């Protein structure tokens, strides 16, 4: 009991040094707690944003893009000029509806029409037989096909395609007077009459009076007007066909449905809309969406993962294939590996089995995401832990210096205790207990301050942003669609600072450990004191 009373009085007598030591350790501990909580919150936020493929149940995305060289805006010739002939043929073949528009098939001139154009742009389609081929590779658990297209809704009046002119149908009369015969012609006529008795045959051909009537033929002349003039209005959007038989693997899954439900394989007139598109169009679950003159019922709204292949309108795969005139064709494969560690090897296997394919992993997609979330996470990983460790080290050093200084100033006191019969071990224990107590107090206060700061961060509704570029591609930019379809998709996430009991215990343990280090240094010095040192101080 005496030792506890002595401890209490000693800490109170040197209150300034005690408070300074406790606060130093508390600041270090609170920094460690806050940084650990923020790092945990950032890791949680990044796991939601920076792993978009995990949200759609896949490890790899396989597509067949054509790398189109960049050119000046609207300079289609420059864009196509940088490609091989086979690539140009593929682009034109896949996007021919953009180049060829036969208005005469839309109805009579002046009538109103609406239609949809579906374009894969630079992400070319391929037969869906590739699904089974990739599924047969070693290390593949499951494969789903998808079709991502740029869509253009056109509305307007059918223009006048050609001008018609009718000619002919008129009677034309021709009459010609013949000059009188010459003397020689008269002699010839007389000889003819004498020999044959006369008749029309005795007259030369030029003596005959020409008289004829003929009708010009009727003919319709048509002239094609190029280009035809029309009040055509276009509205671009994106459409995606998903395999409704695999609700856990696709461009979107059941997990991304925020309202309503997912598509079912038997539905042919159901769609799911992206939240952003639905908000822009003021559409909701249960509303109708007209596509190519047919009404589709909106059965759900989805929020696709950032960095993934998002779309405005999602339809069952077979429905979009038929609607776009691309039966049995896809342009995206979503591959789930048996084991995440097999992804690098599986990537090479897919590239060998599917020449010309582009294989994208979750790491590739994460590298394309930017914003304050990424920057904050990088800063926390690089500097956060180092800052907390530096604070603890600084606090321990301050505690050591203060303890050594305290022991130096307590030579008379400690020497007197030795003269009174305290053993060297008892004196060392007393110094260690004082430092331990200061460390424990600093740890508890620091843990409390850190918890309060973490709670304040969570309650302050701090938001972080992440963004990923979504490009329509140079081909569509050349035809005026890129400006509308190219965008920077972004997502905002609330920053939290979750606390784990282990972090709080670690903070207290660090403070106690720091106190013991400081106490050990002081105790080592105190153990060398002799009663004679106290007498010298008195003298």
Coordinates of C-alpha atoms in Angstrom, one line a residue, residues 1 19 27 70 82 94 101 136 158 172 184 199 232 235 261 280 300 304 320 344 360 375 395 454 488 505 508 539:
X1 CA 0.0 0.0 0.0
X19 CA 1.1 15.4 -18.0
X27 CA -1.0 11.9 -29.3
X70 CA -6.7 9.0 -83.3
X82 CA -4.4 4.2 -90.3
X94 CA -20.0 -4.2 -88.6
X101 CA -29.5 4.5 -95.1
X136 CA -13.3 -25.8 -72.4
X158 CA -39.4 10.3 -94.7
X172 CA -45.5 15.9 -134.4
X184 CA -33.8 16.8 -167.9
X199 CA -48.0 6.3 -163.2
X232 CA -34.0 13.8 -88.8
X235 CA -30.5 10.3 -79.9
X261 CA -35.8 -7.2 -60.4
X280 CA -32.3 11.5 -67.4
X300 CA -35.6 -3.0 -62.9
X304 CA -23.2 -1.1 -62.8
X320 CA -30.8 -7.7 -78.6
X344 CA -2.3 -14.7 -65.3
X360 CA -8.7 -7.5 -69.4
X375 CA -5.2 9.4 -54.2
X395 CA 6.5 10.2 -28.0
X454 CA -12.7 8.2 -36.0
X488 CA -16.5 10.2 -67.6
X505 CA -5.6 -2.6 -27.7
X508 CA -2.6 1.0 -25.6
X539 CA 26.5 18.8 0.5

